[in-house]
PDB file of C-alpha atoms in Angstrom:
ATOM      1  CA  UNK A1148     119.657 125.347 151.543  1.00  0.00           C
ATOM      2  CA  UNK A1149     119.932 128.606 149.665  1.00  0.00           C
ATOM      3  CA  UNK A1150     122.563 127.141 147.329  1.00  0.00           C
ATOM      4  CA  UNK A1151     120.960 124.152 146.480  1.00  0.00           C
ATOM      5  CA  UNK A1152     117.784 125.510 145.233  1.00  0.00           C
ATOM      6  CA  UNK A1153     119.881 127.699 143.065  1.00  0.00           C
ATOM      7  CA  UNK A1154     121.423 124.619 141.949  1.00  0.00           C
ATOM      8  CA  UNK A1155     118.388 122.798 141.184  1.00  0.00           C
ATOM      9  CA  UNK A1156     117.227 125.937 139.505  1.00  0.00           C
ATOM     10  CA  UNK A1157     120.028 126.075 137.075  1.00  0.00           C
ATOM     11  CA  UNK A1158     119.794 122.252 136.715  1.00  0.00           C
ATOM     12  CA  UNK A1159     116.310 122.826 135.605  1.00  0.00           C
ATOM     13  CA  UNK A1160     116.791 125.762 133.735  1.00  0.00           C
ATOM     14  CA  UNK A1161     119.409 123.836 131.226  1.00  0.00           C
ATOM     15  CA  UNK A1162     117.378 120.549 131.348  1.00  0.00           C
ATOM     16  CA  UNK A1163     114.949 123.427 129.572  1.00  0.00           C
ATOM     17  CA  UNK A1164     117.250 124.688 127.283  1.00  0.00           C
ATOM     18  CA  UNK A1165     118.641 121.072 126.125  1.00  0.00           C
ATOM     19  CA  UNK A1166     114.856 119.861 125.319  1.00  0.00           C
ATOM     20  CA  UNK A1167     114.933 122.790 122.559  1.00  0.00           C
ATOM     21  CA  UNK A1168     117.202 121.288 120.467  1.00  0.00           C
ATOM     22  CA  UNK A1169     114.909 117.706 119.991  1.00  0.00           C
ATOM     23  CA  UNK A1170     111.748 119.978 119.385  1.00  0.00           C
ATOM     24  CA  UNK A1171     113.390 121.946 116.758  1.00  0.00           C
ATOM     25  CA  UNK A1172     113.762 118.119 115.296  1.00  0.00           C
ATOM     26  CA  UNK A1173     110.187 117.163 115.181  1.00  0.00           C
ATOM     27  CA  UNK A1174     109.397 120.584 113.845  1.00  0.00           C
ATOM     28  CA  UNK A1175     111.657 119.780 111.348  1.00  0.00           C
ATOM     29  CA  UNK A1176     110.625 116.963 110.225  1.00  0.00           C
ATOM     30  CA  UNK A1177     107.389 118.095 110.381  1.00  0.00           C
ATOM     31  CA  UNK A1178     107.399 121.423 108.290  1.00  0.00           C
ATOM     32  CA  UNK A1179     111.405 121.023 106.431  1.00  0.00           C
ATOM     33  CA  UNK A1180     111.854 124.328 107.522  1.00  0.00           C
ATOM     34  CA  UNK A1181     114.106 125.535 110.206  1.00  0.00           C
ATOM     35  CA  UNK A1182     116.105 128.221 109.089  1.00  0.00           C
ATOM     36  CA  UNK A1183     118.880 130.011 111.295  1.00  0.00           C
ATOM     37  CA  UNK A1184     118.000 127.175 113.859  1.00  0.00           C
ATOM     38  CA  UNK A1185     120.429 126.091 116.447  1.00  0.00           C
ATOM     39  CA  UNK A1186     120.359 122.116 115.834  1.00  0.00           C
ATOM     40  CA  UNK A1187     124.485 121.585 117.446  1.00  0.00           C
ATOM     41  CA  UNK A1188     124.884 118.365 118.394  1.00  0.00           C
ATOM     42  CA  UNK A1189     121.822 116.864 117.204  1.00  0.00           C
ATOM     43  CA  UNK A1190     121.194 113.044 115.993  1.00  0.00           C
ATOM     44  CA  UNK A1191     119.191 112.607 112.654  1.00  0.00           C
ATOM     45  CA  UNK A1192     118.042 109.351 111.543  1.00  0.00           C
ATOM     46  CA  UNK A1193     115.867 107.781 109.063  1.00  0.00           C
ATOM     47  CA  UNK A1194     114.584 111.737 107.884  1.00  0.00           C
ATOM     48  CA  UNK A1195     112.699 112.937 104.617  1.00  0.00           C
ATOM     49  CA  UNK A1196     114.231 116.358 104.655  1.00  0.00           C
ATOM     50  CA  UNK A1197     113.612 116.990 100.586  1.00  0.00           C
ATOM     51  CA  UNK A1198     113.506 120.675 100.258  1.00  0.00           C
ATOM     52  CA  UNK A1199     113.735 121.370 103.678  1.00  0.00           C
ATOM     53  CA  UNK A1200     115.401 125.018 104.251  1.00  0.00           C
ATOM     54  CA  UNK A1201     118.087 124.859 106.721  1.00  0.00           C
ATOM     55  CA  UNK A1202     120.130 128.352 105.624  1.00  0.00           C
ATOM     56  CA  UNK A1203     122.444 129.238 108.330  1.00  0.00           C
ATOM     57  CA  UNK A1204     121.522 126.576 110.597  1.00  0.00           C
ATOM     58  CA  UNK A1205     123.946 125.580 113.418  1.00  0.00           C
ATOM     59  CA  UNK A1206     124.568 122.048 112.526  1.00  0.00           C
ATOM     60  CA  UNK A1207     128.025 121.807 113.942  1.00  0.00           C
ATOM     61  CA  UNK A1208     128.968 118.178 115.517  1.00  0.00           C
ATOM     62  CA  UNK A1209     125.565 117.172 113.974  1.00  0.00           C
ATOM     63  CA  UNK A1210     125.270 113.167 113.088  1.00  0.00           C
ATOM     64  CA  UNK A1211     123.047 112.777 109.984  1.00  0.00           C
ATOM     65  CA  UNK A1212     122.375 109.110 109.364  1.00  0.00           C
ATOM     66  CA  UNK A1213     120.108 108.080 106.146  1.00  0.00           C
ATOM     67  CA  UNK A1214     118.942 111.680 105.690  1.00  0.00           C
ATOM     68  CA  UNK A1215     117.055 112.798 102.501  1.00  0.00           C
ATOM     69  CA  UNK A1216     118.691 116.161 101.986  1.00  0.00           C
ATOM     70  CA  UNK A1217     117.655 116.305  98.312  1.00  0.00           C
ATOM     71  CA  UNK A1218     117.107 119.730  96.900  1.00  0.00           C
ATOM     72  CA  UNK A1219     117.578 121.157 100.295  1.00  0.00           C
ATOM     73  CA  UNK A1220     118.820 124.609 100.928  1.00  0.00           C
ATOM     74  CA  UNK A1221     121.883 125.036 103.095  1.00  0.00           C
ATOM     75  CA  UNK A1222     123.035 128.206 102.037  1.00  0.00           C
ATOM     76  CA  UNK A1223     125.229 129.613 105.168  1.00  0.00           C
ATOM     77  CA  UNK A1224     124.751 126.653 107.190  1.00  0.00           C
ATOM     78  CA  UNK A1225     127.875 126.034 109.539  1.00  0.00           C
ATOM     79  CA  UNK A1226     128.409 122.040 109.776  1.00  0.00           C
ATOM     80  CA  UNK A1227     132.132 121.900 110.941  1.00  0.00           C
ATOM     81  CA  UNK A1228     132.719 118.761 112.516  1.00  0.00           C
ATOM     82  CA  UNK A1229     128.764 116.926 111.334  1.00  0.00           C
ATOM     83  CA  UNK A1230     129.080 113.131 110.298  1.00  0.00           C
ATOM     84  CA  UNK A1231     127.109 112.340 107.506  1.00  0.00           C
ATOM     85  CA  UNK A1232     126.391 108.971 106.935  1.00  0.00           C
ATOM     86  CA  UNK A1233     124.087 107.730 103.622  1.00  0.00           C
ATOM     87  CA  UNK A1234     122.888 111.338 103.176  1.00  0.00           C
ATOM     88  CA  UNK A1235     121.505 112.250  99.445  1.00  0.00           C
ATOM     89  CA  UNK A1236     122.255 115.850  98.880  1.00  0.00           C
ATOM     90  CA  UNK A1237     121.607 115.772  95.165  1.00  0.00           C
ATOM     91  CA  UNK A1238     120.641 119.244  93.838  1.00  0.00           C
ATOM     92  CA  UNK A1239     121.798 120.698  97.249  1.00  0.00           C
ATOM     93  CA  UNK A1240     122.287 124.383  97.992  1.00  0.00           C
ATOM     94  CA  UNK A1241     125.836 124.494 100.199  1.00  0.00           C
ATOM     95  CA  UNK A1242     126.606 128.104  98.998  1.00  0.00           C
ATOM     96  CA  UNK A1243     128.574 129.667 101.543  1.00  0.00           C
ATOM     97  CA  UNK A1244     128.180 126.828 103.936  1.00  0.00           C
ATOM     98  CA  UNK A1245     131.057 125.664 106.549  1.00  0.00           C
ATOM     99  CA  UNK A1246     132.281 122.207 105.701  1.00  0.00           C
ATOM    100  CA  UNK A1247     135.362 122.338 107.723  1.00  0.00           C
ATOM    101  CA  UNK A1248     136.086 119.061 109.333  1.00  0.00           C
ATOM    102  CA  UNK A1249     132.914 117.887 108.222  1.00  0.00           C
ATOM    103  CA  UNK A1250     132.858 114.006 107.381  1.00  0.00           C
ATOM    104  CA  UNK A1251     130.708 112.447 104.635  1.00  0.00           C
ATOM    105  CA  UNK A1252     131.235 108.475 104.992  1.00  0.00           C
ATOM    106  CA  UNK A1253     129.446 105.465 103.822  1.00  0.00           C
ATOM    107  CA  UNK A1254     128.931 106.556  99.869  1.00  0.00           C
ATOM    108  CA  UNK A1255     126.676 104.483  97.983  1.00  0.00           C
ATOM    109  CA  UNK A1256     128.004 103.681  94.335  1.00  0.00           C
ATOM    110  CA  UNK A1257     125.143 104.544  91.497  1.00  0.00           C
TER     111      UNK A1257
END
């Protein structure tokens, strides 16, 4: 009995930490800023993110999918291994960022 409330417990306790990561989404979308925030893993789609500040965010494994990243600031962000799919990052800030193994597909011609 002993064991499986400590179970449960840790279940809960990482069902907790988990549901962090999508509120950190609606509070970017919300305010565009969320800098140093741990967003690994996390889905975007459909997002107005012009000017949002995401300097040394964790955005590794990330999927960005018709994200606004227009004049954003991603100075130090690490995004090794993020998809990015129809994401505008004209007038971007990627200074010092991580693009290893990052993948930018589906470019629209001008």
């Amino acid at each position: 009995m002993k064991l499986f409330r400590v179970l449960l417990t840790t279940a809960i306790i990482l069902l907790v930490l988990q549901a962090e990561t999508p509120l950190r989404v609606v509070a970017l979308r919300a305010t565009k800023n969320c800098s140093g925030c741990r967003l690994k893993g996390v889905r975007i789609q459909y997002a107005d993110l012009t000017g949002a500040d995401l300097s040394n965010a964790d955005l590794r494994w990330a999927q960005l999918d018709s994200v606004n990243l227009n004049h954003a600031n991603l100075e130090g962000a690490n995004l090794r291994h993020a998809r990015l799919y129809n994401v505008t990052t004209k007038g971007t800030n990627f200074c010092g960022a991580v693009l290893m193994d990052a993948v930018k597909g589906y470019c629209s011609q001008p």
